PDB file of C-alpha atoms in Angstrom:
ATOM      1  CA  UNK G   1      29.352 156.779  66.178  1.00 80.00           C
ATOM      2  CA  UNK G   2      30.680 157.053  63.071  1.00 90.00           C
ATOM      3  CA  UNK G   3      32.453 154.631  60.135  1.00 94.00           C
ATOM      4  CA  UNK G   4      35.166 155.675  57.408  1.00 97.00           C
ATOM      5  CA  UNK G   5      34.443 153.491  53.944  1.00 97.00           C
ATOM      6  CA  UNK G   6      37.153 152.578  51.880  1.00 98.00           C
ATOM      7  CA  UNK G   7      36.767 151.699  48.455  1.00 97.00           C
ATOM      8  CA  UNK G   8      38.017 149.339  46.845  1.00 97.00           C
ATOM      9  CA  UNK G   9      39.132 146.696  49.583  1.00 97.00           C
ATOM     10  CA  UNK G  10      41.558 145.282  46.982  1.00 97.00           C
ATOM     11  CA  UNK G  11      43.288 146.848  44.077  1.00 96.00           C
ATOM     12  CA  UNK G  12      45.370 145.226  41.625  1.00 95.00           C
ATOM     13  CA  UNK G  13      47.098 146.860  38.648  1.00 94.00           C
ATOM     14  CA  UNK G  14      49.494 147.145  36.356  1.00 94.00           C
ATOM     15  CA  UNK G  15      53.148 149.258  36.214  1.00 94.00           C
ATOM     16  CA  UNK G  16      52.573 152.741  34.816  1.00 95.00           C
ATOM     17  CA  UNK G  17      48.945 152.689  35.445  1.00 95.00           C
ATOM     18  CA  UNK G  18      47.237 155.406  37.299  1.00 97.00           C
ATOM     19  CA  UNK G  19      45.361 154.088  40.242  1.00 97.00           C
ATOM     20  CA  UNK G  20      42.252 155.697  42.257  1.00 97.00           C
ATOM     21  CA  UNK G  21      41.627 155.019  45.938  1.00 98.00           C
ATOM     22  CA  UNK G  22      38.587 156.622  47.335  1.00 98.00           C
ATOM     23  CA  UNK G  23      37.773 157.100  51.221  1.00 98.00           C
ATOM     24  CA  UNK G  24      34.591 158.339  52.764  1.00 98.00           C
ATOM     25  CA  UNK G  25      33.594 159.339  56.175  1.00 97.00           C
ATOM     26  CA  UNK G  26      30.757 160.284  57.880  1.00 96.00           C
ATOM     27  CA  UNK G  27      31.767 161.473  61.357  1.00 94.00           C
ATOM     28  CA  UNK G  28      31.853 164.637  59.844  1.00 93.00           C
ATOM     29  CA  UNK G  29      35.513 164.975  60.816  1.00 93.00           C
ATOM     30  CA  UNK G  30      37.810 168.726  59.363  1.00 92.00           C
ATOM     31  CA  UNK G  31      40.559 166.651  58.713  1.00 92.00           C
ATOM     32  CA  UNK G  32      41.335 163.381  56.945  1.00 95.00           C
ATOM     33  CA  UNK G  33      44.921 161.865  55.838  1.00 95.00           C
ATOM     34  CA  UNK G  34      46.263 158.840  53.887  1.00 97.00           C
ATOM     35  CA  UNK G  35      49.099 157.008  55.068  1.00 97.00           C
ATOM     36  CA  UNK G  36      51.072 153.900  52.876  1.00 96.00           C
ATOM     37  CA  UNK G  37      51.650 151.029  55.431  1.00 95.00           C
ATOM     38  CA  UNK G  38      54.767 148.592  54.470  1.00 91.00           C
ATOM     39  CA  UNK G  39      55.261 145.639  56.590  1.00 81.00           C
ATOM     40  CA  UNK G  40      58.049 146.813  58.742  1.00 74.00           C
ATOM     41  CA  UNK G  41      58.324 150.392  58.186  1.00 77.00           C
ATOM     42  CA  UNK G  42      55.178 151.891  60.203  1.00 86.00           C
ATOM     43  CA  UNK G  43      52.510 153.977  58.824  1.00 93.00           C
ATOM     44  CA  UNK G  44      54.149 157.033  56.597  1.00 93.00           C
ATOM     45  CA  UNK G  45      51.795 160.129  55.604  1.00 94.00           C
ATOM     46  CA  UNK G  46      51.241 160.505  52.175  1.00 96.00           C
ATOM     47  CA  UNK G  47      48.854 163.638  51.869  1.00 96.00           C
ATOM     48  CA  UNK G  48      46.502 165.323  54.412  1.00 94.00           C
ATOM     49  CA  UNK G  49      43.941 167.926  54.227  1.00 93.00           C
ATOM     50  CA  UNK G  50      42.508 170.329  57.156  1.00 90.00           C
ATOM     51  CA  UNK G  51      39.137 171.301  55.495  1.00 91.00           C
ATOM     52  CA  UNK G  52      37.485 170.735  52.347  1.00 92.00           C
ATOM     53  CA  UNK G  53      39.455 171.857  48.878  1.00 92.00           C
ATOM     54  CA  UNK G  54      42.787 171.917  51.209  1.00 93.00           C
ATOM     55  CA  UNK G  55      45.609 169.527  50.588  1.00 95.00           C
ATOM     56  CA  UNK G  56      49.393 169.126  52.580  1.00 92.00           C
ATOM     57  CA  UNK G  57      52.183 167.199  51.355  1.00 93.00           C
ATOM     58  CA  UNK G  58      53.206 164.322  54.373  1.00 92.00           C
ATOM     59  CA  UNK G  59      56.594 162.940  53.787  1.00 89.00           C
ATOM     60  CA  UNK G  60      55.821 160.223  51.185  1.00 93.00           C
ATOM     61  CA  UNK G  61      53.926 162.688  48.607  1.00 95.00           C
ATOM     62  CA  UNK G  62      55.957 162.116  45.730  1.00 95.00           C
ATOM     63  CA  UNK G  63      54.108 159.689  42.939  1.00 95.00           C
ATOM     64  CA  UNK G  64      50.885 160.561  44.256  1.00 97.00           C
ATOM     65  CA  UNK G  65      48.081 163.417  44.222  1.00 98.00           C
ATOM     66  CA  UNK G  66      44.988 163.329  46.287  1.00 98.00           C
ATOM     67  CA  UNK G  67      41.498 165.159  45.924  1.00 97.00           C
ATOM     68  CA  UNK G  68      39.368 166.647  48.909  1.00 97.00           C
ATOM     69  CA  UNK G  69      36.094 167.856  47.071  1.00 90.00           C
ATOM     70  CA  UNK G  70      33.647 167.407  49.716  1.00 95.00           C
ATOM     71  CA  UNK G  71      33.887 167.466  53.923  1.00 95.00           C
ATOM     72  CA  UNK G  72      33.222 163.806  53.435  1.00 97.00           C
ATOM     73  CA  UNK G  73      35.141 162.372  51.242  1.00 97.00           C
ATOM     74  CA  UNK G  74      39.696 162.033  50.164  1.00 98.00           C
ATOM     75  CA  UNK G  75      40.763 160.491  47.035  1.00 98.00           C
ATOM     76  CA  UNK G  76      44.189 159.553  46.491  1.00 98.00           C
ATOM     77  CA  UNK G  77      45.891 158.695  42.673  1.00 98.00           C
ATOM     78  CA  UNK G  78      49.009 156.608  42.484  1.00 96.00           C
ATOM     79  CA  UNK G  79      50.166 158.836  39.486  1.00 96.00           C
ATOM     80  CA  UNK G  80      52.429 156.074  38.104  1.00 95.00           C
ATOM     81  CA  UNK G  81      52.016 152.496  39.312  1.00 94.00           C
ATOM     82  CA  UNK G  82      55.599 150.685  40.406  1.00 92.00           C
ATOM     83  CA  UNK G  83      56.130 147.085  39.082  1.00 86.00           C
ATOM     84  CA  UNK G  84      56.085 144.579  42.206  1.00 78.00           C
ATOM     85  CA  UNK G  85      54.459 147.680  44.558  1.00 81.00           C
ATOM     86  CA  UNK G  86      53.055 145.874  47.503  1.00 88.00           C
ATOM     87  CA  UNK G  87      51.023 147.873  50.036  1.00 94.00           C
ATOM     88  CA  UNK G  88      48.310 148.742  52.497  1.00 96.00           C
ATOM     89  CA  UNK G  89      46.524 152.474  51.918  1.00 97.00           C
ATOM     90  CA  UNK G  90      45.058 153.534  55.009  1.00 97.00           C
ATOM     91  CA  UNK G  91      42.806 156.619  55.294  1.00 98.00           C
ATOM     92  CA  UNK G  92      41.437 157.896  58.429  1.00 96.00           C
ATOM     93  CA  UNK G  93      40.142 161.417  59.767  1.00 95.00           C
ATOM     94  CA  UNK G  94      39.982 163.180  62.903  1.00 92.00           C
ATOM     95  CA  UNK G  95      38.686 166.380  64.840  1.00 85.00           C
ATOM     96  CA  UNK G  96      41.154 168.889  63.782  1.00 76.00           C
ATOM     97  CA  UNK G  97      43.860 170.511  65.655  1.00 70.00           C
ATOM     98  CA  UNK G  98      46.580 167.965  65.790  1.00 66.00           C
ATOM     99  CA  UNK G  99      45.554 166.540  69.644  1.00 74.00           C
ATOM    100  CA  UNK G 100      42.663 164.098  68.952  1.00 83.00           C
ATOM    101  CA  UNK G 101      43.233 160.740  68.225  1.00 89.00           C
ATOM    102  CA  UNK G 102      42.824 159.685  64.498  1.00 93.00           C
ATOM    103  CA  UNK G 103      40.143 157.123  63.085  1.00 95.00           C
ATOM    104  CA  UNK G 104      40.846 154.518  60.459  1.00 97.00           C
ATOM    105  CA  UNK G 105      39.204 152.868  57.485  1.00 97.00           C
ATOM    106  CA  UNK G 106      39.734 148.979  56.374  1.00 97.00           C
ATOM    107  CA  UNK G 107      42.419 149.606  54.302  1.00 97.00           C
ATOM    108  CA  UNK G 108      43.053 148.939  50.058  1.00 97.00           C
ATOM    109  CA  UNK G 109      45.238 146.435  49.167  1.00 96.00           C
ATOM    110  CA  UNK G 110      47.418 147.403  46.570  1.00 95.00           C
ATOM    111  CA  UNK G 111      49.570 144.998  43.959  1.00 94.00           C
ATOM    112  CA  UNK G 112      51.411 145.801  41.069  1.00 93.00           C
ATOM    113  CA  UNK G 113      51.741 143.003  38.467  1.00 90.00           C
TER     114      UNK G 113
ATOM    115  CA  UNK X   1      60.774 166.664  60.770  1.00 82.00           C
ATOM    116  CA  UNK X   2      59.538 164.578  63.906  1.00 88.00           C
ATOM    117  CA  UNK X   3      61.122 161.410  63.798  1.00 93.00           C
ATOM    118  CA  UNK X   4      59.643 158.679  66.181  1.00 95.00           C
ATOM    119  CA  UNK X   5      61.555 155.260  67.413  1.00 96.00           C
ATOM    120  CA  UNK X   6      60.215 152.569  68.869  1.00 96.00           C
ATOM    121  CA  UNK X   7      62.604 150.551  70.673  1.00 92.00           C
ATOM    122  CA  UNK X   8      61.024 147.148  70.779  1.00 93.00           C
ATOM    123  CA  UNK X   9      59.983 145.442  66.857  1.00 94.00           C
ATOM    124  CA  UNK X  10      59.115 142.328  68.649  1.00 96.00           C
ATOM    125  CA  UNK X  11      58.119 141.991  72.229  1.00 97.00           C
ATOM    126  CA  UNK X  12      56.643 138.151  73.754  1.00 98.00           C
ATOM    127  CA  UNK X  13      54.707 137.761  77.235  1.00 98.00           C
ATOM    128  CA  UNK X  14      53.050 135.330  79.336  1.00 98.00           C
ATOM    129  CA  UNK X  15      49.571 135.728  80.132  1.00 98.00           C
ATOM    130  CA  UNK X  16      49.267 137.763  83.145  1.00 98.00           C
ATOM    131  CA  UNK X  17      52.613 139.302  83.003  1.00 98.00           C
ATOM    132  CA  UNK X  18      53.284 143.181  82.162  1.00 98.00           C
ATOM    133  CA  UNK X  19      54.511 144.884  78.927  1.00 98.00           C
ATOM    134  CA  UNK X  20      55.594 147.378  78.647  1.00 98.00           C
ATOM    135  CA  UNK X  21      56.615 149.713  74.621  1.00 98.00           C
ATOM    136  CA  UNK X  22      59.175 152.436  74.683  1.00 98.00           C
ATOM    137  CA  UNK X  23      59.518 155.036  72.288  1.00 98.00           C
ATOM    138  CA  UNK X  24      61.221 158.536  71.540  1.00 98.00           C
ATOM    139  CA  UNK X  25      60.718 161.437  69.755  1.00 97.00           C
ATOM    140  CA  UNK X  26      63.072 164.227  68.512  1.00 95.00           C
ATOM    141  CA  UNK X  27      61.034 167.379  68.131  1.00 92.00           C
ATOM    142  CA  UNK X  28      60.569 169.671  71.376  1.00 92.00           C
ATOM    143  CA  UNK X  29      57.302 170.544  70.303  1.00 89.00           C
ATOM    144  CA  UNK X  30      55.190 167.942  69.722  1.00 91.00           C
ATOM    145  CA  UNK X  31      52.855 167.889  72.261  1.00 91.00           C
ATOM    146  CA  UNK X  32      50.226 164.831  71.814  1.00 92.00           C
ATOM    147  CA  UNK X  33      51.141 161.117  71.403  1.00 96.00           C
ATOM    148  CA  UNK X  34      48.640 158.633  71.105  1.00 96.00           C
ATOM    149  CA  UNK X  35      48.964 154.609  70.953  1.00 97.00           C
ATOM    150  CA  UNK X  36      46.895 152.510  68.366  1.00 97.00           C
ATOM    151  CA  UNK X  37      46.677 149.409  68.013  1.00 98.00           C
ATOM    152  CA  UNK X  38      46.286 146.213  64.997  1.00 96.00           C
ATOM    153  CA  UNK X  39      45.023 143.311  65.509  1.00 96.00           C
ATOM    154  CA  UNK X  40      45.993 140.925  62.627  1.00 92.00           C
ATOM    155  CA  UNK X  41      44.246 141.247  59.409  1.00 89.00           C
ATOM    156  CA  UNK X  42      42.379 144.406  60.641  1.00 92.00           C
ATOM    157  CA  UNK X  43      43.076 148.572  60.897  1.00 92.00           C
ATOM    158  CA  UNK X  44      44.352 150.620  63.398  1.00 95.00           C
ATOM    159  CA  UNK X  45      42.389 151.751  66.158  1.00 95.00           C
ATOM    160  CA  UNK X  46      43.017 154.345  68.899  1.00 96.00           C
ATOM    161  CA  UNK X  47      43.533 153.063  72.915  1.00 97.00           C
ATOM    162  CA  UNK X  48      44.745 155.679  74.913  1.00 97.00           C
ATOM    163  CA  UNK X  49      46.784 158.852  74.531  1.00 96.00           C
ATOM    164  CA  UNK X  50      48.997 161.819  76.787  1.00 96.00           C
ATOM    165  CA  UNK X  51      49.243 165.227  76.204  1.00 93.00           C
ATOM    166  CA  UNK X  52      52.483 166.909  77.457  1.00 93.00           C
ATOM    167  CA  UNK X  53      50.530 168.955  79.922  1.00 93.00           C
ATOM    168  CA  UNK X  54      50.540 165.577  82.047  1.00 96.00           C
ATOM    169  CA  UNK X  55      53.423 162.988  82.488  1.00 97.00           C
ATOM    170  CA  UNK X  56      50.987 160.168  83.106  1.00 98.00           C
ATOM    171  CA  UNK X  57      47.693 158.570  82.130  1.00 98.00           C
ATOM    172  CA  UNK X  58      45.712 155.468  82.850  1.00 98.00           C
ATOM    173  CA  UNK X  59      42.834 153.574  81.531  1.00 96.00           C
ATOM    174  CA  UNK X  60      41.787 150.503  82.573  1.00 97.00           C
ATOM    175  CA  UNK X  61      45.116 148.100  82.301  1.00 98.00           C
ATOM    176  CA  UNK X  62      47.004 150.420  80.000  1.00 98.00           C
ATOM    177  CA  UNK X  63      49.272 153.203  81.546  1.00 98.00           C
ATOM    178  CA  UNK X  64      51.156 155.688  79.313  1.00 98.00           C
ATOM    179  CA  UNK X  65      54.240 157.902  80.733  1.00 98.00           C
ATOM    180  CA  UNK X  66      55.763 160.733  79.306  1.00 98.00           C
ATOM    181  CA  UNK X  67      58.861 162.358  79.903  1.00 98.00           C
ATOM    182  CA  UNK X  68      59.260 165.212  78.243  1.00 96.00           C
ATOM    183  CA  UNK X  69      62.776 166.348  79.243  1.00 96.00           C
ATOM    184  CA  UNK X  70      63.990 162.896  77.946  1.00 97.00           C
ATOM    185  CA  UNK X  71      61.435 162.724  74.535  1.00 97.00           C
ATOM    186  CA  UNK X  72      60.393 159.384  75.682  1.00 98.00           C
ATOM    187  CA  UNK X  73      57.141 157.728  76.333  1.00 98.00           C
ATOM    188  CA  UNK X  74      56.181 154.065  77.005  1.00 98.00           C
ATOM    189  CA  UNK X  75      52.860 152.103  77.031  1.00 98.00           C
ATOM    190  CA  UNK X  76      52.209 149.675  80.121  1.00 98.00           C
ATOM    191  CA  UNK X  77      50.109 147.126  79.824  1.00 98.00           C
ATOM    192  CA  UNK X  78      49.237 145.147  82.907  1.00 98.00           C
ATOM    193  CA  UNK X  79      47.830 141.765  83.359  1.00 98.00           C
ATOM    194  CA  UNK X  80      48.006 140.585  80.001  1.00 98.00           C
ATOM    195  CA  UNK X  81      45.854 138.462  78.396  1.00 97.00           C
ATOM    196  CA  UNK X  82      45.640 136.930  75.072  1.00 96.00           C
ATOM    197  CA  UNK X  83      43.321 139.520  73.371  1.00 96.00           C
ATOM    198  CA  UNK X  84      46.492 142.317  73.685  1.00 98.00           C
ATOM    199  CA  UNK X  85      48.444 140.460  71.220  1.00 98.00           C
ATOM    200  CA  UNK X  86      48.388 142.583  67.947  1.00 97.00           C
ATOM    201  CA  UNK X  87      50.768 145.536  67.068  1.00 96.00           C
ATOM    202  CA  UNK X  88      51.159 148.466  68.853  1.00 98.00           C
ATOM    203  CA  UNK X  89      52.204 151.634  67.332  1.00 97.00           C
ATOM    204  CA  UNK X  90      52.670 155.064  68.908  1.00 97.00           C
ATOM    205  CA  UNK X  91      53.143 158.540  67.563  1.00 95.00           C
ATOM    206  CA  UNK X  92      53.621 162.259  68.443  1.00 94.00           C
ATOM    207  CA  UNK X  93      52.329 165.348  66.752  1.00 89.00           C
ATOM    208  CA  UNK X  94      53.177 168.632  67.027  1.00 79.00           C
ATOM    209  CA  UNK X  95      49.836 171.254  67.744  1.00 68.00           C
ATOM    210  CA  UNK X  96      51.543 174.294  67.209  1.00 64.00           C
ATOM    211  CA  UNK X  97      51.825 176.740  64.015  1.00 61.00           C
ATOM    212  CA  UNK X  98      49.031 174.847  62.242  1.00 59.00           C
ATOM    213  CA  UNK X  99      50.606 171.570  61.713  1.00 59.00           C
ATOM    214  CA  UNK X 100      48.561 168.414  62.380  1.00 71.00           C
ATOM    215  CA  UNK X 101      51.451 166.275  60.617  1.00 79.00           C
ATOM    216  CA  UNK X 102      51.446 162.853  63.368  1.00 87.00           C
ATOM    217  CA  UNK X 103      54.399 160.544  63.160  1.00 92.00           C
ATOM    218  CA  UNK X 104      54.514 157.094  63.611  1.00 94.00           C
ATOM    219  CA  UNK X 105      56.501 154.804  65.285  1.00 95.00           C
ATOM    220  CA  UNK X 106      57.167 151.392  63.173  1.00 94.00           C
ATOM    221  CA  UNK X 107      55.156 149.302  65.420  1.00 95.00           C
ATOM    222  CA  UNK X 108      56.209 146.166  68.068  1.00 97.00           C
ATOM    223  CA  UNK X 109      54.100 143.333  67.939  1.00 97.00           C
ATOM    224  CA  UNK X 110      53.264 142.255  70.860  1.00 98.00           C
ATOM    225  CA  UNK X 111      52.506 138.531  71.247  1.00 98.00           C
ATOM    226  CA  UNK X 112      50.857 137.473  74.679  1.00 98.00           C
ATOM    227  CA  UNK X 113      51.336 133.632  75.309  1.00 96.00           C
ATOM    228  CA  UNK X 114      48.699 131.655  77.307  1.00 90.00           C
TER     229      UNK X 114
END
């Protein structure tokens, strides 16, 4: 078995700061993704990436960048925090090839003051 | 882009009953939709998926159906029991041309009364 880490649990900061979420995994998945969960609008893709040093835009890209250095590890930077942002950052990873069902971290636990 | 519905936000059982989670999809050529599910104050986790090469699939209590000339799929859950109630979310990907992009449905919670 495996476990994906994210770091931190909880992440509070201020509007027009630039915030860094980190995610590790050691299932030694291809492919890893970050989605933004809102309560009552689903999980929305914010960035994946297929192999190491790749990155693809999902539909909620804009405001953020993300990092894939290693296999093991995704990063994702709110470039610009919004005031009163309220959200769940989930990262998970999965075999690649678009057919294998995905595992997910804990979560971060963004606020905005 | 896919675009997946799911029908029911809000969906409450007795124990023992069935339940059952409908959703669509729009694009012809997504070919893999899984089913996760939250319990409250956790993550997501993966119970059971279909792959269009099949239009059915059971494990355990949980059935999924696809229908692939309607773009519809549905989770049944049999003899519920307390422990199901959490929120269910399905979603379809396309594995052609490279793209691993899965879509989510919103998610039902699913409450399960003793």
């Amino acid at each position: 078995g495996g476990i994906i880490t994210q770091t931190p649990k909880f992440l509070i900061g201020q509007e027009g700061q630039k915030l860094t979420l980190k995610c590790q995994q050691n299932f030694n998945h291809d492919t890893m993704y970050w989605y933004r969960q809102d309560s009552g609008k689903g999980l929305r893709l914010i960035y994946y990436s297929i192999t190491e040093n790749d990155l693809q835009k999902g539909d909620l890209s804009e405001g953020y960048d993300a990092s894939r250095e290693k296999k093991s590890s995704f990063s994702l930077t709110v470039t610009s925090a919004q005031k009163n942002e309220m959200a769940v950052f989930l990262c998970a990873s999965s075999i690649p090839g678009g057919s294998y069902e995905q595992y997910f971290g804990p979560g971060t636990r963004l606020t905005v003051l | 882009g896919e675009k997946v519905e799911q029908h029911e936000s809000t969906l409450s059982v007795r124990e023992g009953d069935s339940a059952v989670i409908n959703c669509t999809y729009t694009d012809t050529a997504s070919s893999y939709f899984p089913w996760y599910k939250q319990e409250a104050g956790k993550s997501l986790h993966f119970v059971i998926d279909i792959r269009s090469n099949v239009d059915r699939k059971q494990s355990q209590r949980l059935t999924v159906l696809l229908d692939k000339k309607a773009k519809r799929f549905s989770l049944h859950i049999t003899a519920t029991q307390p422990e199901d109630s959490a929120i269910y979310f399905c979603a379809a990907s396309s594995t052609s041309g490279g793209n691993y992009k899965p879509t989510f449905g919103k998610g039902t919670s699913l409450v399960v009364h003793p």
